[in-house]
Short mmCIF file of C-alpha atoms in Angstrom, two decimals:
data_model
loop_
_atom_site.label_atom_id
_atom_site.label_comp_id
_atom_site.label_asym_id
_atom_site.label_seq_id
_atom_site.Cartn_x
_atom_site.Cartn_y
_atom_site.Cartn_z
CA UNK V 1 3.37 -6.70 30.49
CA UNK V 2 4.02 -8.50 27.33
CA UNK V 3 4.63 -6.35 23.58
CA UNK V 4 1.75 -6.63 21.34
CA UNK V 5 1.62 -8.69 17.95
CA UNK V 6 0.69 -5.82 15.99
CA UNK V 7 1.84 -2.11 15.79
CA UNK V 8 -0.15 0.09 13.90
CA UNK V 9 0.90 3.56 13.14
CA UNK V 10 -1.75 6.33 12.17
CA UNK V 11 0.40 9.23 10.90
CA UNK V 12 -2.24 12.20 10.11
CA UNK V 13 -2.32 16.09 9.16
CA UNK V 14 -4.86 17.89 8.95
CA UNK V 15 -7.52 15.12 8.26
CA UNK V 16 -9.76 14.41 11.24
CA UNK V 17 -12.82 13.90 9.17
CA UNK V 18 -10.65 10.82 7.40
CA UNK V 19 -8.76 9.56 10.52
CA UNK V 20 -12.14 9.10 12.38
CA UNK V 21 -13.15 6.06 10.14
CA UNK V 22 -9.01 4.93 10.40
CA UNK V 23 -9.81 5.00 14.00
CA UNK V 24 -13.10 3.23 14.14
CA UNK V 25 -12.01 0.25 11.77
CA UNK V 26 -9.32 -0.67 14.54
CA UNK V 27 -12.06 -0.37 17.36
CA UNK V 28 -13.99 -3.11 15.28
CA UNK V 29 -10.91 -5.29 14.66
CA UNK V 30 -11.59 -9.41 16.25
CA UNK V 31 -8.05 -9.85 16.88
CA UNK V 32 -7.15 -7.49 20.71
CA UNK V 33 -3.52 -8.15 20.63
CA UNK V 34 -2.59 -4.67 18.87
CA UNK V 35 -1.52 -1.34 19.86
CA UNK V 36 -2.22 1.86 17.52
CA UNK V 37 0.08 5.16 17.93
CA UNK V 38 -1.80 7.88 16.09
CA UNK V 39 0.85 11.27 15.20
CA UNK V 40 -0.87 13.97 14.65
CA UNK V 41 1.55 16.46 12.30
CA UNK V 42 -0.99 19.29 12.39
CA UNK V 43 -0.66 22.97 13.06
CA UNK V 44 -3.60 22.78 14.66
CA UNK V 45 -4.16 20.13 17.47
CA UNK V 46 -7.63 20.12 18.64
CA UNK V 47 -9.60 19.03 15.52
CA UNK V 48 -7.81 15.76 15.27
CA UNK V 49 -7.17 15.55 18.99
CA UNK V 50 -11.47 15.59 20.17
CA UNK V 51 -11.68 12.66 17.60
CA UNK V 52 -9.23 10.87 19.10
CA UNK V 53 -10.10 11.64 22.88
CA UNK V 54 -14.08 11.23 21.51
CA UNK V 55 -14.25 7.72 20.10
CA UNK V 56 -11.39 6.20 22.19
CA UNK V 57 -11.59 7.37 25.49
CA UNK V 58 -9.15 5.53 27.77
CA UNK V 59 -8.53 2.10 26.07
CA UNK V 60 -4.95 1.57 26.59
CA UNK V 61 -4.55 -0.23 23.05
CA UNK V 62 -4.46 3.46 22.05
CA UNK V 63 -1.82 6.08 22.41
CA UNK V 64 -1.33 10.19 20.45
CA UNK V 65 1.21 11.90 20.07
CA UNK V 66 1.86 15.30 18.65
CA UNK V 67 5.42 16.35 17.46
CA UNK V 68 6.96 19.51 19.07
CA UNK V 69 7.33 20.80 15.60
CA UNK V 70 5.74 20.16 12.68
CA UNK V 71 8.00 17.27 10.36
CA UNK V 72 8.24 16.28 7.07
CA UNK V 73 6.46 12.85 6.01
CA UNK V 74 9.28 10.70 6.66
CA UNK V 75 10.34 12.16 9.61
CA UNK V 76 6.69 11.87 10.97
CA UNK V 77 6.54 8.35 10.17
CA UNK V 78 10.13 7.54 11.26
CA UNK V 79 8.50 9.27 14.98
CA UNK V 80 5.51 7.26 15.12
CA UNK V 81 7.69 4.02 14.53
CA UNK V 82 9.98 5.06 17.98
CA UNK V 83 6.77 4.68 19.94
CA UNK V 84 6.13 0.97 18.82
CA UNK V 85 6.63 -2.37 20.71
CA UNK V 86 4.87 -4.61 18.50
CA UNK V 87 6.41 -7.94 16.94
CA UNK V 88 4.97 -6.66 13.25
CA UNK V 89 4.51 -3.39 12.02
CA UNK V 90 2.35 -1.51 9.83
CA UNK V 91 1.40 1.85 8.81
CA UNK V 92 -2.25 2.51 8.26
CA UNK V 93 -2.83 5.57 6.57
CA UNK V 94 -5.11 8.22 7.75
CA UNK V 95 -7.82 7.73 4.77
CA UNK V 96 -7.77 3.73 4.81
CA UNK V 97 -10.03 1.46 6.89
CA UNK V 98 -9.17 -2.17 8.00
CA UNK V 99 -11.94 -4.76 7.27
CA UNK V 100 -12.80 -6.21 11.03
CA UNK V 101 -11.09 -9.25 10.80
CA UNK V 102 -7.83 -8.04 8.53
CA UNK V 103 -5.68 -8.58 11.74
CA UNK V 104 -7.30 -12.14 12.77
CA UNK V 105 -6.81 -12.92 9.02
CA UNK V 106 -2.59 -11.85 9.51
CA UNK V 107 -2.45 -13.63 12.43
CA UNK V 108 -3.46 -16.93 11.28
CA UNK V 109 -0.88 -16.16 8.38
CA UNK V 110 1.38 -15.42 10.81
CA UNK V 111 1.69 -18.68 12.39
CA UNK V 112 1.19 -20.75 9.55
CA UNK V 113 4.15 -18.29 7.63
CA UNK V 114 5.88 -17.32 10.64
CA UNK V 115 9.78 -17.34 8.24
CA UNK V 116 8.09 -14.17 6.27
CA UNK V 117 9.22 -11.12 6.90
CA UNK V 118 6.63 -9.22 4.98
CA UNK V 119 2.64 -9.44 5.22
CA UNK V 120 0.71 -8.49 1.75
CA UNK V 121 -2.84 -7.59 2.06
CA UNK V 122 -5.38 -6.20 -1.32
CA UNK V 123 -7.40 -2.48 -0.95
CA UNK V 124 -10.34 -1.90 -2.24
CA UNK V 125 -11.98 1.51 -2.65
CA UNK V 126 -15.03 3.94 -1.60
CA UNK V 127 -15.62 6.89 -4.08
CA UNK V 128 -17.45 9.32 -2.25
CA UNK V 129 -19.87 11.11 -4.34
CA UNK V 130 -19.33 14.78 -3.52
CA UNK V 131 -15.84 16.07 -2.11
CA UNK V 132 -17.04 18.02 -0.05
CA UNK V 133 -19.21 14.74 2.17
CA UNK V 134 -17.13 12.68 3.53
CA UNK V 135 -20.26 10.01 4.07
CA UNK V 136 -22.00 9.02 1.26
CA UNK V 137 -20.06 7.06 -1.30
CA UNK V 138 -19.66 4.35 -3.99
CA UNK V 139 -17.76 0.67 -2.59
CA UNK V 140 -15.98 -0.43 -5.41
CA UNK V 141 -14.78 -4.53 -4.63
CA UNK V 142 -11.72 -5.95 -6.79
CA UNK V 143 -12.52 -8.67 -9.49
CA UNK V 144 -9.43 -10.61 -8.37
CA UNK V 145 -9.83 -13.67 -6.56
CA UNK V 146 -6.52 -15.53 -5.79
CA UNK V 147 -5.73 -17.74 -3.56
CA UNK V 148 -2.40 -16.89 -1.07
CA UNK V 149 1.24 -17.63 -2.06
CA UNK V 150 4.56 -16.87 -0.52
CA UNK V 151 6.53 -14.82 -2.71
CA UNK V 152 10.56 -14.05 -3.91
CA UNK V 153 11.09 -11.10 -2.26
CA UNK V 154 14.23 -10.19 -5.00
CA UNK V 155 11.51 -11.10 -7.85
CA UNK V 156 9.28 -8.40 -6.40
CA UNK V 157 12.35 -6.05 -6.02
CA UNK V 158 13.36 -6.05 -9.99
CA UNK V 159 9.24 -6.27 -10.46
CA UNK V 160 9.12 -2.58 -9.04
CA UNK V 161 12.81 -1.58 -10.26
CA UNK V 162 11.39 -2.29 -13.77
CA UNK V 163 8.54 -0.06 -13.91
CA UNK V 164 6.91 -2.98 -16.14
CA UNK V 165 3.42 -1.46 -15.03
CA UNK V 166 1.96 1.71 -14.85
CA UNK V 167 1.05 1.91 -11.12
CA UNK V 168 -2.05 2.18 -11.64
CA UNK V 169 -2.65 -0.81 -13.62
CA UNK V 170 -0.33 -2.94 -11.31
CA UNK V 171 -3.43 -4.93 -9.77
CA UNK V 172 -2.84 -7.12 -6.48
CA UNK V 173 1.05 -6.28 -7.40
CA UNK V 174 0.62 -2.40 -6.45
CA UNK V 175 0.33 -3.49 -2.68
CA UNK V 176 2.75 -6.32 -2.26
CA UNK V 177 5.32 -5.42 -0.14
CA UNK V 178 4.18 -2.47 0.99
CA UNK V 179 3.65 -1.50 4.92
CA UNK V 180 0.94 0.40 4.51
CA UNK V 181 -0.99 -2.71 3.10
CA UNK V 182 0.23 -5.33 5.37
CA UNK V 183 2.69 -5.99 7.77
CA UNK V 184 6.65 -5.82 8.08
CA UNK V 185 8.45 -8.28 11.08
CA UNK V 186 9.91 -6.28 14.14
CA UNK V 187 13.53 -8.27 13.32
CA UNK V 188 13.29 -7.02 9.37
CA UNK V 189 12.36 -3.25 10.69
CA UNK V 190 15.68 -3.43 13.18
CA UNK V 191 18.05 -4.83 10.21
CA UNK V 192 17.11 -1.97 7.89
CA UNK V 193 17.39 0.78 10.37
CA UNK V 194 21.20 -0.27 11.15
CA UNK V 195 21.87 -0.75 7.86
CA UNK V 196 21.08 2.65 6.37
CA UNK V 197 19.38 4.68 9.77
CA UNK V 198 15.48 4.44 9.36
CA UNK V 199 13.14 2.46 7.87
CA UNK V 200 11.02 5.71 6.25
CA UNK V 201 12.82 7.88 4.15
CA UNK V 202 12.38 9.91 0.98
CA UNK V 203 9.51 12.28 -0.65
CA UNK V 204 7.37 9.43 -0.32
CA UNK V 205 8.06 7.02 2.55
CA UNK V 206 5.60 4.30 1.54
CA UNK V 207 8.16 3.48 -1.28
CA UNK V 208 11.35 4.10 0.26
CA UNK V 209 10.61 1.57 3.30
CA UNK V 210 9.07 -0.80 0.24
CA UNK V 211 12.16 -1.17 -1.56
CA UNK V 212 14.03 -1.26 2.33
CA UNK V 213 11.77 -4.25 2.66
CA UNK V 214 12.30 -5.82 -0.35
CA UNK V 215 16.10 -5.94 -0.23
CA UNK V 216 16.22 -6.99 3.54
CA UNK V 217 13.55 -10.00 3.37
CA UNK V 218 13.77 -13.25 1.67
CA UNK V 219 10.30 -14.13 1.40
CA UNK V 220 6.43 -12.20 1.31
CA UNK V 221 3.23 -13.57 1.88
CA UNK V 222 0.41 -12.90 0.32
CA UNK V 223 -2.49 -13.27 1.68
CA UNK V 224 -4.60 -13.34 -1.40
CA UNK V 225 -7.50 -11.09 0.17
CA UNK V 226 -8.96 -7.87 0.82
CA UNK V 227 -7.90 -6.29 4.04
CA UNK V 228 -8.72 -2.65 3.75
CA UNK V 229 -10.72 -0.44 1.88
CA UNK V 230 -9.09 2.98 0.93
CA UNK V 231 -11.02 6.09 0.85
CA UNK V 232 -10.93 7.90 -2.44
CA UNK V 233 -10.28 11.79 -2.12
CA UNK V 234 -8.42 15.07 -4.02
CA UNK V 235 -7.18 15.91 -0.69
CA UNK V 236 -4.62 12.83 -1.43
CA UNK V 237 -1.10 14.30 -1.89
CA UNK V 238 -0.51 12.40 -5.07
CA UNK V 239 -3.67 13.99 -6.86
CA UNK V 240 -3.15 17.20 -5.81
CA UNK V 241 0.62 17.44 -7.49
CA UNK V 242 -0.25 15.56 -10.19
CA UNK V 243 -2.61 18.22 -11.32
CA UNK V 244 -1.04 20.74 -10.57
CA UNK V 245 2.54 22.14 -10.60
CA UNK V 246 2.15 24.32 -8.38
CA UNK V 247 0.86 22.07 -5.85
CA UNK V 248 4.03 19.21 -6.73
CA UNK V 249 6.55 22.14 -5.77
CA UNK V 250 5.21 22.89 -2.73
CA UNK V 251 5.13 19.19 -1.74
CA UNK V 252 8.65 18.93 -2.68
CA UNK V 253 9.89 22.00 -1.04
CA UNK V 254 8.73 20.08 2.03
CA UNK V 255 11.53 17.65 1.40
CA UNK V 256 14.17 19.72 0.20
CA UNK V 257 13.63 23.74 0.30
CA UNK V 258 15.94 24.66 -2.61
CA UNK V 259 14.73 21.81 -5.03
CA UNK V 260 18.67 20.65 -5.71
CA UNK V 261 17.30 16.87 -5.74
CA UNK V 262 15.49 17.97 -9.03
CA UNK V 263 18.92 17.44 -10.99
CA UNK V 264 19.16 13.93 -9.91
CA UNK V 265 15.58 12.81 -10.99
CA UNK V 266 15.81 9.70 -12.75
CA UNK V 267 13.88 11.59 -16.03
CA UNK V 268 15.41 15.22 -15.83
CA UNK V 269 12.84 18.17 -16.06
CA UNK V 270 10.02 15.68 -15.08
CA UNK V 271 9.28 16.99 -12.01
CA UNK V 272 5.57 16.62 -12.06
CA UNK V 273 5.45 12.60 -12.75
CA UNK V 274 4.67 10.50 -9.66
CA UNK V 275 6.49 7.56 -11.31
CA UNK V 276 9.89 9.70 -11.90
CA UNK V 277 9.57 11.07 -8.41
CA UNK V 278 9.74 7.24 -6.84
CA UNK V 279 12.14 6.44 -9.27
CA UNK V 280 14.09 8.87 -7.28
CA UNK V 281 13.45 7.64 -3.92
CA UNK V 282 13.69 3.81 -5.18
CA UNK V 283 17.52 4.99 -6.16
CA UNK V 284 18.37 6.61 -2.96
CA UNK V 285 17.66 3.60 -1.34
CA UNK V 286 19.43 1.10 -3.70
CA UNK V 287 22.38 3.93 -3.26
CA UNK V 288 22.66 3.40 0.28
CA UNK V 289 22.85 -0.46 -0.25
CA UNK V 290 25.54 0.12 -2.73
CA UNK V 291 23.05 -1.52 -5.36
CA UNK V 292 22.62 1.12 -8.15
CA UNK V 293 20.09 -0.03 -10.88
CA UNK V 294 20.01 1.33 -14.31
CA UNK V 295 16.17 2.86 -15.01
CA UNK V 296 17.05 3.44 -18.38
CA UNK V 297 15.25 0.18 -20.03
CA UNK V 298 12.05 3.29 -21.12
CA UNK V 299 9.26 2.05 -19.12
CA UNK V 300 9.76 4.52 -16.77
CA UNK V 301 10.57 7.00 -19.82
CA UNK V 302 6.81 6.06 -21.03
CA UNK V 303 5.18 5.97 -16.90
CA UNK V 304 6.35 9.39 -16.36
CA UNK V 305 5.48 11.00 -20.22
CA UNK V 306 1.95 9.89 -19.28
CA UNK V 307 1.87 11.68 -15.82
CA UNK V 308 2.68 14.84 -17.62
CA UNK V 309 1.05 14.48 -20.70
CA UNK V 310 3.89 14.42 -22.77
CA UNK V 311 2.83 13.27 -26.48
CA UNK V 312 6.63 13.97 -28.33
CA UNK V 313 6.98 11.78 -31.37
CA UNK V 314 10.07 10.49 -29.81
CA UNK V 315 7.90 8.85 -27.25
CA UNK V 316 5.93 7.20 -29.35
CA UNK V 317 8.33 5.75 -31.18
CA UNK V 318 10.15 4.45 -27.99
CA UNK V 319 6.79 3.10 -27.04
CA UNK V 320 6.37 1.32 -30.44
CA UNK V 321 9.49 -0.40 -29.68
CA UNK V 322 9.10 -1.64 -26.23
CA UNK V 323 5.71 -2.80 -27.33
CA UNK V 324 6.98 -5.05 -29.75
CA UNK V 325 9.83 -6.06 -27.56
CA UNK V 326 7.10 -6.82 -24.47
CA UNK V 327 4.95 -8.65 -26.87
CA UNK V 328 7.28 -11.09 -27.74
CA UNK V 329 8.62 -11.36 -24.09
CA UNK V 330 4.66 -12.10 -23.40
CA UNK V 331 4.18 -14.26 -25.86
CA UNK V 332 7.13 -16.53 -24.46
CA UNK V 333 5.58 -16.01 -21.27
CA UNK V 334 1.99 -16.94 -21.77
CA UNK V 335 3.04 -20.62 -23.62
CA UNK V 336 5.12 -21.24 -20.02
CA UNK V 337 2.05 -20.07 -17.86
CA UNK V 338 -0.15 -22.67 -20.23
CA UNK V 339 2.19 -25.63 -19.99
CA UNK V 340 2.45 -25.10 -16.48
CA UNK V 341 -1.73 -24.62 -16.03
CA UNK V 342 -2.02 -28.12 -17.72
CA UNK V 343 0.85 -29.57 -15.41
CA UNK V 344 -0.92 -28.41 -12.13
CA UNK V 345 -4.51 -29.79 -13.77
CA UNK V 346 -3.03 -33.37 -14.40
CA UNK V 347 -1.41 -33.30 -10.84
CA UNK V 348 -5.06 -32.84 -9.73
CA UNK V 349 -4.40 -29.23 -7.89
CA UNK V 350 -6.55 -27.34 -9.69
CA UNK V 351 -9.49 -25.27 -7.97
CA UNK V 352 -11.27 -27.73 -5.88
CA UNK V 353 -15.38 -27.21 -6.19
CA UNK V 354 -15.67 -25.00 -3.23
CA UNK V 355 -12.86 -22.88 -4.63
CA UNK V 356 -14.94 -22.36 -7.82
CA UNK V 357 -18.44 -21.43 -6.09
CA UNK V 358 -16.15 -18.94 -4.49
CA UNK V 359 -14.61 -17.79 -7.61
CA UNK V 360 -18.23 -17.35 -8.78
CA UNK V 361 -20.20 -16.03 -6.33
CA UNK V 362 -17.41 -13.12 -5.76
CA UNK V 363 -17.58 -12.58 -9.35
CA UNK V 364 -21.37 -11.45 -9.18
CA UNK V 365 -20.64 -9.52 -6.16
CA UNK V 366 -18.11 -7.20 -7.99
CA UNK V 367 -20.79 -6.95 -11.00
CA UNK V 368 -22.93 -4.56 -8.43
CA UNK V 369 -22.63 -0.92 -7.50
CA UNK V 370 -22.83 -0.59 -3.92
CA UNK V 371 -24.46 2.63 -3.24
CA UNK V 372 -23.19 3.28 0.84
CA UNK V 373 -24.17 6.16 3.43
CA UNK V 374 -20.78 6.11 4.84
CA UNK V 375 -17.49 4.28 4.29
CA UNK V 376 -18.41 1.93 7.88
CA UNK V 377 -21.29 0.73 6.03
CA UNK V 378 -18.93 -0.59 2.89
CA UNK V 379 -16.92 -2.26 6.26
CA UNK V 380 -19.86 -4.15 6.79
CA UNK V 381 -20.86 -5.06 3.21
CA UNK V 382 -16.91 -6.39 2.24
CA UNK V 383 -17.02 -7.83 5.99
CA UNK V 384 -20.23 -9.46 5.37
CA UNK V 385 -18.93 -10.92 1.99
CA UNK V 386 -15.61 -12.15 2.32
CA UNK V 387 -16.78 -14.39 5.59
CA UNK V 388 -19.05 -15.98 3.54
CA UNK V 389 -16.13 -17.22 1.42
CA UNK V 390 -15.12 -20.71 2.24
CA UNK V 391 -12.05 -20.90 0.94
CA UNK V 392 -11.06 -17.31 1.73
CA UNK V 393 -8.22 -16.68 3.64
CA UNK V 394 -10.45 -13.96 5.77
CA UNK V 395 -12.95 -16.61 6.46
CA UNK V 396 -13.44 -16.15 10.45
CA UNK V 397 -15.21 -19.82 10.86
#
């Protein structure tokens, strides 16, 4: 029996009420040729377990596991990757959705990019209106509307080395690269686990492995569409430790009991800053490359005095001057983006007429508030959408 294209890992803890949608998005993919391991890290097995056994039954595409003990992130993901067989892997986390056709859209990439190592798909988000329902909910679709582009895998690298953007405000840039919004290549996966022993790694393993990726591939594609829709929540881990310390210590203690990584943060003392705390993991990785990178440039200094709400006068100042230094930078930057708009207009590549109806009609859809019952109905309405999209690269006709 042949591997399948895709691998898709479903680590979960805790979360059954989240994973069910995870779950149900895959059962309404177009594209078969996929396999899902779902690793349950709970104490508790049977919550997350009747989901599973409920809405999958015995469809072989499908396959739990439940660790004898109970791991750390990494170390869960790292298990869930040992049961895969699949030529491209991914990691779908437990509170994100696939739009039906995200996998038919990756393999069409696939064998029109087949030299990528790395996938890129966008997220967009459901805000549910109460924490306590996990139904009813707010679809919020992303203005951007680009069209795909293989990308320098180094120019992404020193992109997320710089800190250049808060992470929030990154845009389509926040999920380049990473594996749990696309897709990395079986061959890729293999190099980085001889070279430095797993693929996840770290306090948070989404960035680890994305840095991993981005030193061991040459090239990403970007899809230049929408392939998931991400479930908005407190129960995240980021937003709990981010608002409170007591929360970020006991999600660090899960990576290292006595805290002695503290004194080789990036930002020393800034314990609480999600920014700092990839920093970290971003220069573990580089470390085991034997590529050390000097965060000192202050972006990261002004990233992580945000997370903590850290208003010193010395800050300001520092931002003052990396303003001014960016503006100029900018300003260099935005005559070379001109000049090289007009050269692609007189060349005659500009946005063809379909291309702008597109641009247009997705426009006025992300002008509306769509008011959902449940995050499967916001499947249906960004399904619905993005097919009707001619020049979209989800297009299914």
């Amino acid at each position: 029996m042949k591997n399948p294209k895709f691998s898709i890992i479903i680590p979960t803890k805790d979360r059954h009420h989240f994973v069910s949608y995870s779950l149900k998005s895959l059962l309404n993919q177009t594209c078969n040729d996929f396999e899902c391991i779902l690793i349950n890290n709970s104490e508790r097995e049977s919550e997350t377990k009747n989901v599973f056994d409920e809405l999958i039954g015995d469809d072989p595409r499908f396959k739990y596991f439940r660790p004898k003990k109970r791991l750390s992130m990494d170390k869960n993901w790292e298990y869930g990757l040992e049961k895969t067989k699949g030529d491209y892997i991914s990691v779908l986390i437990d509170k994100v959705m696939l739009l039906p056709g995200c996998l038919s859209m990756a393999q069409r990439s696939i064998n029109e990019h087949s030299d990528c190592e790395i996938l890129s798909w966008w997220s967009e988000a459901y805000d549910f209106v109460e924490e306590d329902d996990s139904h009813s909910g707010f679809y919020k679709p992303t203005g951007d509307f680009n069209l795909p582009q293989v990308c320098n895998s180094e120019k992404e690298l020193l992109r997320k080395l710089n800190f250049l953007y808060h992470r929030s405000r990154e845009g389509r840039f926040y999920f380049r690269g990473k594996v749990c919004f696309g897709l990395y290549k079986r061959e890729m996966v293999n190099k980085i686990k001889k070279n430095i022993g797993s693929l996840f790694s770290g306090i948070s393993p989404d960035y680890a492995s994305l840095i991993a990726g981005l030193v061991c591939s040459k090239k990403i594609f970007d899809i230049g569409a929408v392939g998931c829709i991400s479930l908005n929540s407190a129960l995240s881990n980021g937003r709990r430790a981010q608002n409170s310390e007591s929360e970020q210590i006991k999600f660090l203690q899960k990576f290292d009991p006595n805290l002695d990584f503290l004194n080789n943060l990036p930002i020393k003392d800034k314990f609480r800053s999600t920014h700092n705390v990839v920093a970290f993991d971003y220069k573990e990785i580089l470390k085991k490359y034997g590529k050390p990178f000097d965060f000192s440039n202050g972006y990261l200094e002004l990233w992580t005095s945000e997370d903590v709400n850290d208003k010193n006068l010395s800050m300001k100042l520092r931002f003052l001057k990396i303003r001014n230094r960016l503006e100029k930078m900018l300003s260099k930057e935005f005559a070379r983006k001109i000049i090289k708009k007009i050269s692609i207009m007189a060349n005659g590549f500009f946005l063809n007429q379909k291309e702008l109806q597109d641009e247009k009609k997705h426009r006025e859809f992300c002008l509306k508030k769509h008011k959902c019952n449940s995050p499967l109905e916001a499947l249906e309405i960004a399904h619905n959408h993005y097919s009707s999209l001619r020049s979209s690269p989800y297009n299914l006709k």
